[in-house]
Every structure is written in structure tokens, then in C-alpha cells.
Coordinates of C-alpha atoms in Angstrom, one line a residue:
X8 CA 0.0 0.0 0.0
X9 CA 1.4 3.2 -1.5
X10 CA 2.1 5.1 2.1
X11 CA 0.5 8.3 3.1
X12 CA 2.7 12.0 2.6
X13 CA 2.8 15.2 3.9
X14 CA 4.6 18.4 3.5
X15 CA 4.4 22.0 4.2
X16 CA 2.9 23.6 1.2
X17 CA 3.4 27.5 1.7
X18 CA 7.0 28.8 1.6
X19 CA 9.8 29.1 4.4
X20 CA 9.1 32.2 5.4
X21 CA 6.7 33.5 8.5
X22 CA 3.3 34.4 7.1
X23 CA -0.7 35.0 8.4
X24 CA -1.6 31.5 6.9
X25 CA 0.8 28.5 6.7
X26 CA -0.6 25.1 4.6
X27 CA 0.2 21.5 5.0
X28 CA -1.0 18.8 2.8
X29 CA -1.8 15.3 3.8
X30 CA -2.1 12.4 1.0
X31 CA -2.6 8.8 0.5
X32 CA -4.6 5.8 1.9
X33 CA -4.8 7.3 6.2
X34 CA -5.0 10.9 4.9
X35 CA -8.6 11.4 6.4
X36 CA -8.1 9.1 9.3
X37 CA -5.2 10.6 10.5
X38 CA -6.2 14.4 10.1
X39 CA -9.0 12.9 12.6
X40 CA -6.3 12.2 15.0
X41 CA -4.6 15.4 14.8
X42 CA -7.6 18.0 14.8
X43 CA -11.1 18.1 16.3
X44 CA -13.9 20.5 14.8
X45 CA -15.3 22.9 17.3
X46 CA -18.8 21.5 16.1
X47 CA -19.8 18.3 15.0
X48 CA -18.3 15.3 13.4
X49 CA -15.5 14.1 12.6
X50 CA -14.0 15.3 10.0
X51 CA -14.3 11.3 8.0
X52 CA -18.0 12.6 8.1
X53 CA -18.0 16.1 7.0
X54 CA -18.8 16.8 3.0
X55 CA -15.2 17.2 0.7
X56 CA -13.6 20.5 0.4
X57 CA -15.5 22.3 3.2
X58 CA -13.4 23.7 5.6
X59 CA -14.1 23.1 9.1
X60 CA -12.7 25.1 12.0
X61 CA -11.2 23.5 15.0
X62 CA -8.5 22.9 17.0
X63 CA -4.7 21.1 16.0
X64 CA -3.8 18.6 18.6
X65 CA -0.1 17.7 19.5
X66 CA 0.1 13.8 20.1
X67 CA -0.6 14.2 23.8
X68 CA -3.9 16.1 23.2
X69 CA -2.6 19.4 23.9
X70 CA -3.9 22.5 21.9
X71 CA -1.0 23.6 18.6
X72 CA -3.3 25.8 17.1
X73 CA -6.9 27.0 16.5
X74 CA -7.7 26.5 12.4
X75 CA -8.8 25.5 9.5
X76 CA -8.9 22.3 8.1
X77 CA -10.2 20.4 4.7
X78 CA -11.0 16.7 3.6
X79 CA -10.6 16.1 -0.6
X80 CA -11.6 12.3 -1.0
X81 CA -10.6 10.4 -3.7
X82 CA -10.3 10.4 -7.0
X83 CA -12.2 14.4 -6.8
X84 CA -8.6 15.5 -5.5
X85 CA -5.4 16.6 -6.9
X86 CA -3.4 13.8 -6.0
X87 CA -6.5 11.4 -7.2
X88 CA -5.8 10.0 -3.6
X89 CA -7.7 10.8 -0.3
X90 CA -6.0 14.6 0.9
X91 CA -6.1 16.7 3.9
X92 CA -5.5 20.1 4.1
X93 CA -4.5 22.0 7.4
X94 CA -4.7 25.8 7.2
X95 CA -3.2 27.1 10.5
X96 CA -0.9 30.0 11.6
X97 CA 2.3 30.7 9.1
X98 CA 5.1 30.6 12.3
X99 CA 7.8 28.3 11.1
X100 CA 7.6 26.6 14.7
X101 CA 3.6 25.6 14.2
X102 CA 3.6 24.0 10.9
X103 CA 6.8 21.8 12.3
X104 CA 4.5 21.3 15.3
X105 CA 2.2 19.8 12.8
X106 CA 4.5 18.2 11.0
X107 CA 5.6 16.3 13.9
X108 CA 1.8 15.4 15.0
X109 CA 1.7 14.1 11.5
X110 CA 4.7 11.9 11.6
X111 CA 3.8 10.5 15.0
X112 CA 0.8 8.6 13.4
X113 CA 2.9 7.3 10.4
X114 CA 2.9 9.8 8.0
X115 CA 5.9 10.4 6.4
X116 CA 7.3 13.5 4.5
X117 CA 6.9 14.0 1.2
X118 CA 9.8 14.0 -1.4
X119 CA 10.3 16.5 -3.8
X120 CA 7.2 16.9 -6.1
X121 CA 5.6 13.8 -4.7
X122 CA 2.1 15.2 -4.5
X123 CA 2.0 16.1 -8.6
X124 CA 4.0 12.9 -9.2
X125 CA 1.3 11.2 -7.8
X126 CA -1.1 13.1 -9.6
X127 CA 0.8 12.1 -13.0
X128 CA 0.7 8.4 -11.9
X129 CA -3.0 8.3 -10.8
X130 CA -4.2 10.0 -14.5
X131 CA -4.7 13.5 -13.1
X132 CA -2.3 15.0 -15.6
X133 CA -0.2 13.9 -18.1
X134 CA 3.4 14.5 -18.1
X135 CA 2.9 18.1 -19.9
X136 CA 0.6 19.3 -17.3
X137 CA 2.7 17.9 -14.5
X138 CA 5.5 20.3 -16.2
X139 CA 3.6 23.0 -16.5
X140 CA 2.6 23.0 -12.5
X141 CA 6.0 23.5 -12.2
X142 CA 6.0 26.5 -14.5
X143 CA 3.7 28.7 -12.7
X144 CA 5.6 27.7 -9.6
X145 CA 8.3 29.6 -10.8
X146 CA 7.0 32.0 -13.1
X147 CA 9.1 35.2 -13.1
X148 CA 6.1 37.2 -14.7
X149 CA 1.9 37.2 -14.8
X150 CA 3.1 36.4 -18.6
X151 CA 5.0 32.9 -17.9
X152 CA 2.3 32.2 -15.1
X153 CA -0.6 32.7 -18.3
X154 CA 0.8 30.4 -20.5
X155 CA 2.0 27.7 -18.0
X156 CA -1.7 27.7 -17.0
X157 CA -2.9 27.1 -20.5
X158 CA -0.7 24.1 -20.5
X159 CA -2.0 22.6 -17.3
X160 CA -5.3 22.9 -19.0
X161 CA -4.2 20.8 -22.0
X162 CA -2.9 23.6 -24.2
X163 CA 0.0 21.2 -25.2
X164 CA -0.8 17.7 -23.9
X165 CA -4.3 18.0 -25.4
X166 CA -2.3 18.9 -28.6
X167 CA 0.2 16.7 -28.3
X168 CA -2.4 13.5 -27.7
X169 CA -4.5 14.7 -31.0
X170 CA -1.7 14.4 -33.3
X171 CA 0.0 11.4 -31.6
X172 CA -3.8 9.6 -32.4
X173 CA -3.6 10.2 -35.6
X174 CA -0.4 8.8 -36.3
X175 CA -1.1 5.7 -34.8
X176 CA -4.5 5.5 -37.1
X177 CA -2.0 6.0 -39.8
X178 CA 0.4 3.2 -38.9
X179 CA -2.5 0.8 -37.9
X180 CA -3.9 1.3 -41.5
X181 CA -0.2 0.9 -43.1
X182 CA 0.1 -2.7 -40.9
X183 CA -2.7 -4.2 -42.1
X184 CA -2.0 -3.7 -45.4
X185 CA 1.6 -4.9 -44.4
X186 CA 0.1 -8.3 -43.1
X187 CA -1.7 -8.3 -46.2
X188 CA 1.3 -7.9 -49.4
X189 CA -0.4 -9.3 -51.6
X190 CA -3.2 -6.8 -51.6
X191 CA -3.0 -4.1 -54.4
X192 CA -2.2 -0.5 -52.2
X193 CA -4.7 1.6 -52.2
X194 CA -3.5 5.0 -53.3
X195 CA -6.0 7.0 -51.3
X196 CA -3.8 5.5 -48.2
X197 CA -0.8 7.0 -49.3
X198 CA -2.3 10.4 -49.7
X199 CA -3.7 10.5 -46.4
X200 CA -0.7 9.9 -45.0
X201 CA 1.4 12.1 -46.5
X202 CA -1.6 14.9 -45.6
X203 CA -1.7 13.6 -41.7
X204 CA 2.2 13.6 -41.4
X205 CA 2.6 16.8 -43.4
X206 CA -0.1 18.8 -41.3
X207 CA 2.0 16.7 -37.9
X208 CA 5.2 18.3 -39.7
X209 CA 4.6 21.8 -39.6
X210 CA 2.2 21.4 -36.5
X211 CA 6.0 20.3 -34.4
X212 CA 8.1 21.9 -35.8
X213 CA 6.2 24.8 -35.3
X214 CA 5.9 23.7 -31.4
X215 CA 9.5 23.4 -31.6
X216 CA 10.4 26.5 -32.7
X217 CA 8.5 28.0 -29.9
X218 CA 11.2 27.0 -27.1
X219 CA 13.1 29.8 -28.3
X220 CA 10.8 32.6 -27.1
X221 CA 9.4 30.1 -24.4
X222 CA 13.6 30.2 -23.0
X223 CA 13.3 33.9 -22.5
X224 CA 9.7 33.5 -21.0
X225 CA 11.0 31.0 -18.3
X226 CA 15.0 31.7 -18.2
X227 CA 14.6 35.5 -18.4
X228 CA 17.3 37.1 -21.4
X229 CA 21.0 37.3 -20.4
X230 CA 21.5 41.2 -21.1
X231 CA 25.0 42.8 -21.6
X232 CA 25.4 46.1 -20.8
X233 CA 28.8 47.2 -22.7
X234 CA 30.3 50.9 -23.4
X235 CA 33.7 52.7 -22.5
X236 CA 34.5 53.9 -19.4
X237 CA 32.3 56.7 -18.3
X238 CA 29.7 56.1 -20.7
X239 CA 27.3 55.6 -18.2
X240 CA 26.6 52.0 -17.9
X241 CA 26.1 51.6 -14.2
X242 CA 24.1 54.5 -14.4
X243 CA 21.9 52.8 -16.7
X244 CA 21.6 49.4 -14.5
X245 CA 20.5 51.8 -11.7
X246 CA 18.2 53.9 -13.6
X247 CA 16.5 50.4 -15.0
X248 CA 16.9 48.5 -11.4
X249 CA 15.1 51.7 -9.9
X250 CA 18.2 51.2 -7.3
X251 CA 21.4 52.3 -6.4
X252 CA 23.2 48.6 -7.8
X253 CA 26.2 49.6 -8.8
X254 CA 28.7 52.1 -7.8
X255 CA 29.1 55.4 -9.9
X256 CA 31.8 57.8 -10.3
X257 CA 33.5 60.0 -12.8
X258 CA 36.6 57.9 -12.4
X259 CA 37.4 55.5 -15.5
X260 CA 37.6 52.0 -14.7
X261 CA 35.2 52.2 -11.5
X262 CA 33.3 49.1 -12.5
X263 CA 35.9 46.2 -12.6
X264 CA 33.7 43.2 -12.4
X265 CA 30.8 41.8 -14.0
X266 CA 27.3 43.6 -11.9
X267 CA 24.2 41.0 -12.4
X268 CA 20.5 42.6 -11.5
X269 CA 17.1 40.8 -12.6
X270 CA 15.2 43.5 -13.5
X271 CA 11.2 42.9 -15.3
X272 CA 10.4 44.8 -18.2
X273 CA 6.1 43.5 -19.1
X274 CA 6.6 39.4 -20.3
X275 CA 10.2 40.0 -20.4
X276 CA 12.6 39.3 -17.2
X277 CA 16.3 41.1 -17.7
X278 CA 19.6 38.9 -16.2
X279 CA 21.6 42.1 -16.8
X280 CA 25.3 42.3 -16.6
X281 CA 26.9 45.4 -16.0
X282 CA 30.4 45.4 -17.5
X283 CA 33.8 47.0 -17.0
X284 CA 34.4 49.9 -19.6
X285 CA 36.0 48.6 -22.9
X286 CA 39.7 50.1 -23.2
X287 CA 43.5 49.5 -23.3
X288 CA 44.7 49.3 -20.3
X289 CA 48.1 48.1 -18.4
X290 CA 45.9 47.4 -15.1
X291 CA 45.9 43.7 -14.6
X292 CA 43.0 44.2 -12.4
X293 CA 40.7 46.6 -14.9
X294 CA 42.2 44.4 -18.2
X295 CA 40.5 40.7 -16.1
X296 CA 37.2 42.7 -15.9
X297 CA 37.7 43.9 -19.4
X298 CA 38.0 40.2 -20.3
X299 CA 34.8 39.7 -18.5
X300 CA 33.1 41.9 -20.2
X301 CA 34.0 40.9 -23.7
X302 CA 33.1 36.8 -22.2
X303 CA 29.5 38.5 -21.1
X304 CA 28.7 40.1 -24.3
X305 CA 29.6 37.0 -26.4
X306 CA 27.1 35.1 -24.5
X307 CA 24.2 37.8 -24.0
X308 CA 21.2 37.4 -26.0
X309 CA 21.0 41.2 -25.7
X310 CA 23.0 44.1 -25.4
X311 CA 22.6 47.1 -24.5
X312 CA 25.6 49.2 -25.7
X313 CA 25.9 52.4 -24.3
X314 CA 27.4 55.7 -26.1
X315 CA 28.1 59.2 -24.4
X316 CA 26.5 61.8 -26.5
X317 CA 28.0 64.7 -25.3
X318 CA 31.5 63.0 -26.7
X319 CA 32.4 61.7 -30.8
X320 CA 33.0 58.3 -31.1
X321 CA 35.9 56.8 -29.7
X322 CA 38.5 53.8 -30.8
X323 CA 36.6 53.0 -27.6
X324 CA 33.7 53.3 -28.5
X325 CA 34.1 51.2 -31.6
X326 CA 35.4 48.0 -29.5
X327 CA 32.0 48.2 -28.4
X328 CA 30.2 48.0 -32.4
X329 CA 32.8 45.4 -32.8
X330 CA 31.0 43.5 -30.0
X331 CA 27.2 43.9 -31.3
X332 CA 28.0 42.4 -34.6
X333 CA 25.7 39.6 -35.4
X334 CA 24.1 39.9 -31.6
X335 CA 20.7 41.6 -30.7
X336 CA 21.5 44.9 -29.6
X337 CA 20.2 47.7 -29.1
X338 CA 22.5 51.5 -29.1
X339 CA 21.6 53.3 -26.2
X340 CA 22.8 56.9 -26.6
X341 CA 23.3 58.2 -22.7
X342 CA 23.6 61.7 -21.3
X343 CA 20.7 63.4 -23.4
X344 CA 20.3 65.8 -20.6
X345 CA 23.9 67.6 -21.9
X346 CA 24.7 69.2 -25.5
X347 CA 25.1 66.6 -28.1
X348 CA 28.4 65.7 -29.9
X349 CA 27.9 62.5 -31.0
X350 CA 27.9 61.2 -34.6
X351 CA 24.4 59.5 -35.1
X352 CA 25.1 59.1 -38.5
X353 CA 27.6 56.4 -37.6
X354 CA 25.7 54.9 -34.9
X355 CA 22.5 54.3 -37.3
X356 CA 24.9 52.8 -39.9
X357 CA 25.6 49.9 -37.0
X358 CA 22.5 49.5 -35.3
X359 CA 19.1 49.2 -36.4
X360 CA 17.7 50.0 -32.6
X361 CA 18.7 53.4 -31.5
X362 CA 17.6 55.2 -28.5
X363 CA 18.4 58.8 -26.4
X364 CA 17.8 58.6 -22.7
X365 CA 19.0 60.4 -19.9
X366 CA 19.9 57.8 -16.9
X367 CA 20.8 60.8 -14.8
X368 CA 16.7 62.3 -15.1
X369 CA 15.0 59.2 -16.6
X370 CA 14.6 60.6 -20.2
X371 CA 13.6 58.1 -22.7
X372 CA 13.3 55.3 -20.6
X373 CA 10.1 54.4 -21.4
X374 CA 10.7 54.2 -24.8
X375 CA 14.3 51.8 -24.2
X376 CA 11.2 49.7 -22.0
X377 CA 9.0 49.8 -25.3
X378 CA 11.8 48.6 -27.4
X379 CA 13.2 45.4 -25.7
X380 CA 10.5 43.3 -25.8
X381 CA 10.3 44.2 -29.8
X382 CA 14.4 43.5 -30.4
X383 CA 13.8 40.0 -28.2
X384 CA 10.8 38.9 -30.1
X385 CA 8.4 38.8 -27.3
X386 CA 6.5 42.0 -28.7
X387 CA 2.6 40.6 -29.6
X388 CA 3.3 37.2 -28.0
X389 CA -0.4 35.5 -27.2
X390 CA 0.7 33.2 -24.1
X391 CA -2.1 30.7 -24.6
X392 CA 0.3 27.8 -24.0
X393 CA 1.2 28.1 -27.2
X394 CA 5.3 28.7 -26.6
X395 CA 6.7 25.5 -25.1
X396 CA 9.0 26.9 -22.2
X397 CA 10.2 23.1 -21.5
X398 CA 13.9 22.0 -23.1
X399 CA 12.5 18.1 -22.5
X400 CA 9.7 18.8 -24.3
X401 CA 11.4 20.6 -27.4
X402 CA 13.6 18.5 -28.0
X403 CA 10.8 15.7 -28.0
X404 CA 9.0 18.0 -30.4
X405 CA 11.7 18.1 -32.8
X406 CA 12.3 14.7 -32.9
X407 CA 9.2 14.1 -33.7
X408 CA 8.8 16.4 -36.5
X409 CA 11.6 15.0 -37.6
X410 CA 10.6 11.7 -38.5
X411 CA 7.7 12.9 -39.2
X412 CA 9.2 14.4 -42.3
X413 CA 10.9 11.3 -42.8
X414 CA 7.5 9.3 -43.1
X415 CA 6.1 12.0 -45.3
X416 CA 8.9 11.7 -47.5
X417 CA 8.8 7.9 -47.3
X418 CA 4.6 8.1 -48.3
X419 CA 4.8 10.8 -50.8
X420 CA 7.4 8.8 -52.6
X421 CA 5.6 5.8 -52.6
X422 CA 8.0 3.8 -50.5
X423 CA 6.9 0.7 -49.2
X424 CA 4.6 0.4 -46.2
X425 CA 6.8 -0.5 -43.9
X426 CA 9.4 2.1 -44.6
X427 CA 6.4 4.9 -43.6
X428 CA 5.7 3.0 -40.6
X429 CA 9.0 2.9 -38.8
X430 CA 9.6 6.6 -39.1
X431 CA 6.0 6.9 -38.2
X432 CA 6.4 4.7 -35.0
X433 CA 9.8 6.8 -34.0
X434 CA 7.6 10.1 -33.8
X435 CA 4.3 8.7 -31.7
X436 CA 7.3 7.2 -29.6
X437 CA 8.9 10.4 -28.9
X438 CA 5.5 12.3 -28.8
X439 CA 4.8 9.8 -26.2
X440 CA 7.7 11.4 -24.1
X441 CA 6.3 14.7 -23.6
X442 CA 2.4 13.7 -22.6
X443 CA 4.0 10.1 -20.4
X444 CA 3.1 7.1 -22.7
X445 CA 6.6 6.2 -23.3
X446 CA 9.2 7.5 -20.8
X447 CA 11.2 6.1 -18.6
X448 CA 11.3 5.9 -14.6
X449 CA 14.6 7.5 -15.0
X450 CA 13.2 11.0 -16.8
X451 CA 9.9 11.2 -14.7
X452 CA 11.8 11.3 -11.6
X453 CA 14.8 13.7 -12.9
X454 CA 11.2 16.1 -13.8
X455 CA 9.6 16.1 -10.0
X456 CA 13.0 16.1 -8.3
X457 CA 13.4 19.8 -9.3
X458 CA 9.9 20.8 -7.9
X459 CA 10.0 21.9 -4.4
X460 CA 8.6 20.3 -1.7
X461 CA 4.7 20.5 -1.1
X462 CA 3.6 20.3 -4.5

């Protein structure tokens, strides 16, 4: 008998309102032990998902806590298993006093992800969904939380299932006219196929594709802030941070190591690096941030190089262009609060984003906020569960497309039945990966072991 869990579901910090969930076989019967209603029954005989107030009992009857507490019965529960739900005082010292009532009547704690694991095992979810709880877990932004809820309601898996059934139509038609050879082919078969995987094709890779945008959704987008010295580049992680992050002087070379600040922007979270000032130098010190700074911007997937206007263009300031080439990035021309001297001719012939602010007053902020989500791709995105945000799941999507392709190029060129059917089976295997028909013990538990505890 599968044995019944519990875990603290709120986080570690002191709150009003701290949860614990109770699941498995003796979740009713021992919430029974640990808490008495203030009216009534037990709580075996009150109605599901009511909750009852009462008092939580330490193993030698005395009073923990006066709260709340909730019976889900099975299979109307999110485990699919009988739950319990305690709703008492956040203090980190009551919810391990009901912990420890808990444990006392052989309840044990819950691993990592257990209670969604569980949910995946007893048909609650599939894989996708499971995945996606994890999602809005972490979401960084109401965007990411948007879509990940759209996949917990089947946005993906529902997707995912309707073109895996077709397949296997397709290859049950192709085998029995494989048990069959010496049957004339009907041609209409071959031209079904070839719509079905063609239409599966496009529909993947498509998916696929998605993880690109659905990276930056989850992940956040490593930004580089790169200029000279003096430019104003700390400045500018201040002024966007809307805190004093970094330290800002007049003196050249002030910033000698790589600054990182998460800072949100609408659907788009910032990792932002601010770098030393690009320059020859003969400090060792200055010349290893400088290094830095040139290993940041050549894995950014933005940056933000920064130009002083009241100065021309420097050899400096051209180590920096040399750095944007072939890189999203957008030329942020600072100091617009004193007379200009820049070239923007030059600039415009090097970037195709260009934009005058002020981090001193906060000029044309707004606008450099407008623009990022436009030079990231993330401008217009409809987060409908559309944009996979899962690496395991892309690369399960392009697998599949791929032989996908392969068995549209095996049907549309009239290759034998068999030939269409391997390919065939090789993509409802993989698309069996991302929804749970065909994965191993090995991958399901690397997926919950990085959900916290409690869910």
C-alpha cells in the first residue's frame, strides 16, 4: 500500500496562513487524530472540500493551534488520492509542530514533487501538465504564469495526444496492409498519409520553434550592458533597477567586475550584466574585468551598448560596435540631458535600434522599456500555451517532427509500407515522451526532483 505523505505547502518564510497537505490511503483518518472540529463530526463525516474550524492537537492532546482544516476524498482531488489540508498559523515553529503530530501517526514527508508525481501516476495530468505545475511555480512574470496555466489545461498535452492519435491511425492502417502484401495498395492511403504527417510536420516543428521565445519566458534574457569607461553604464543598470546597484563615479575604470540585476520589463525578465568599460589598459586588475566583459557580451542574447553623446565616437567606443556584430542589440545613446556631440550618422549605420535617454533624469526610458521586448521577439506574443517553455519537451518536439518528415517523404514517394511505418512509429514514440506514454522511470523522476517540496 502506497504510504500516506505530507509536507508544508506555503513557503519558508513566516506568514498570516501557513498550509500543510496530507495524501494517500490514512489521509482522512489521520487528520481525525490530529484535529477536532469545534462542532460536530469528525471530519471522516463532513462533506469534501469544506473547511471546518477546530482545534490542532499535538500527540498528547494538547492544543497547537486554532484553524482550519479540509478533507478532498478520492479520486475528486489533486493527487487522485484521499487529501487533507490543514490551514493554520504561518510561524515556522507551528507548521513543524504539525508536522511532527503528523509523523507520529505514520505519516511520512513528502519528497520533492511527490504530491503532482502522484497526480501524473493516478491519470490526473499527463506528463505536460505535470510540467507545466512547475511552470507557474516559478513564473518570473503574470506572462509565464498565463501560458503555463494554458498548458495545465491541455494547451500542449491536449495537442500533443490529438496528433499522436492520428499517427497511430495511420500506422495501424499501413500494418494491415503490411500483413496483407499481396493486396494491391490503395493509393488513397498514401495520400492521407502524407496529408496527416505533413499537417504533424509543420504542427512540431512549429511547437519546436516555440522553445526559443518560451527560454526567454522562463529563463529571463542574459543582457549585456557594454560601453567605455564613463559612458554611463552603471548609471543605466541603476536607472533600470530603480536602485542604487552599482557604484558610480566620474573615475574610468570604477566598475571592474561583471554587476548581475534581474530586473522585469512586461513578459520580459532582464539577467543584466553590467560590465567594466572597454579600453586598453596596463591594469591587470581593470584588463581581467575587461576580459569579462567581452566573455558576457559574447554570450548575451541582448546588449545594451551604451554611447556618451555629449562625446564623438571613440576607438573605444568602436570596440564596443565590434561586440554587437551579429548579436541583438540595441544603441543606447546616454547623457541626453547635456549638449550633443555624438555622430548619429555612424551609430544608425551599426544599429538598427537606436535610442536617447537620460539615466541621470530618466529621459527616454520608457521608450528603451518599449523597445526590448520588440528587439527579443516577445512583442505581440499570445501566451495561450502556445510557446513551449520546457527543453525536454522541445527537444521531443523536434524529434518528432523529424521523422515525421521522414514518413512523409517515405509516403509521398511511394516507399513501401513498412518504410512509412518505422519513421511513423519513431515520432508517436517520442510524442509519447512529452504527454508520459513512453518514458522512462529514470526521466519522470529527474522532472519532480526539481519541484519543491509541497507540490
Amino acid at each position: 500500500m502506497r504510504e500516506t505523505i505530507a509536507a508544508i505547502a506555503t513557503g519558508p518564510v513566516q506568514g498570516a496562513i501557513g498550509i500543510v497537505r496530507v495524501s494517500g490511503p490514512d489521509a482522512i483518518i489521520v487528520l481525525d487524530q490530529v484535529f477536532r472540529p469545534d462542532h460536530g463530526s469528525s471530519m471522516a463525516e463532513k462533506p469534501s472540500s469544506r473547511l471546518i474550524y477546530g482545534s490542532l492537537l499535538a500527540k498528547d492532546g494538547a492544543v497547537i493551534d486554532k484553524c482550519l482544516a479540509c478533507v478532498m476524498r478520492a479520486p475528486h482531488s489533486y493527487t487522485g488520492e484521499n487529501m487533507a489540508e490543514i490551514q493554520c498559523h504561518g510561524s515556522q515553529a507551528i507548521l513543524s509542530a504539525v508536522l511532527t503530530a503528523l509523523f507520529a501517526h505514520g505519516v511520512v514527508q513528502a519528497e520533492p514533487g511527490e504530491f503532482t508525481r502522484r497526480a501524473f501516476v493516478n491519470g490526473k495530468m499527463d506528463l505536460s501538465g505535470a510540467e507545466a505545475v512547475h511552470d507557474l511555480v516559478t513564473a518570473q512574470t503574470a506572462q509565464a504564469a498565463e501560458n503555463a496555466a494554458a498548458q495545465l489545461e491541455g494547451a500542449v498535452g491536449g495537442k500533443i495526444v490529438e496528433i499522436r492519435q492520428k499517427i497511430v491511425d495511420l500506422v495501424s492502417e499501413f500494418l494491415a496492409v503490411v500483413d496483407y502484401p499481396d493486396e494491391e495498395i490503395d493509393s488513397v492511403l498514401f495520400e492521407n498519409a502524407c496529408e496527416i504527417l505533413h499537417n504533424a510536420t509543420r504542427d512540431l516543428y512549429r511547437l519546436a520553434e516555440s522553445y526559443e521565445y518560451g527560454r526567454i519566458l522562463r529563463e529571463g534574457v542574459p543582457c549585456t550592458i557594454l560601453g567605455r569607461p564613463n559612458a554611463g553604464k552603471s548609471s543605466l543598470l541603476n536607472a533600470l533597477a530603480g536602485v542604487e546597484r552599482a557604484i558610480v563615479t566620474d573615475i574610468p575604470g570604477t566598475t571592474r567586475d561583471v554587476i548581475e540585476e534581474t530586473i522585469r520589463i512586461g513578459a520580459v525578465v532582464l539577467r543584466m550584466y553590467d560590465t567594466a568599460g572597454l579600453r586598453d589598459t596596463s591594469d591587470p586588475v581593470e584588463k581581467i574585468g575587461i576580459d569579462r566583459a567581452m566573455k558576457q557580451a559574447s554570450s548575451a542574447h541582448l546588449i545594451l551598448a551604451v554611447f556618451d553623446s555629449s562625446d564623438d565616437i571613440s576607438d573605444e567606443d568602436l570596440m564596443v560596435i565590434a561586440r554587437t556584430h551579429g548579436k541583438r542589440a540595441i544603441a543606447v545613446i546616454n547623457k541626453s540631458d547635456l549638449p550633443s556631440a555624438i555622430n548619429m550618422q555612424s551609430i544608425r549605420r551599426h544599429f538598427q535600434h537606436v535610442v536617447a535617454v537620460s539615466a541621470k533624469n530618466g529621459d527616454g526610458l520608457k521608450e528603451l522599456y518599449e523597445l526590448i521586448p520588440k528587439v527579443v521577439g516577445m512583442d505581440g506574443a499570445v501566451y495561450d500555451g502556445g510557446i513551449i517553455t520546457n527543453a525536454r519537451q522541445a527537444a521531443a518536439l523536434a524529434r518528432a517532427a523529424e521523422r515525421c518528415e521522414a514518413a512523409f517523404c517515405a509516403a509521398e514517394s511511394g516507399m513501401t509500407p513498412d518504410a512509412v511505418v518505422m519513421d511513423a512509429e519513431g515520432a508517436i514514440a517520442a510524442l509519447g515522451e512529452i504527454t508520459g506514454q513512453s518514458v522512462t522511470d529514470d526521466i519522470i523522476s529527474n522532472i519532480f526532483e526539481k519541484f519543491c517540496v509541497g507540490k
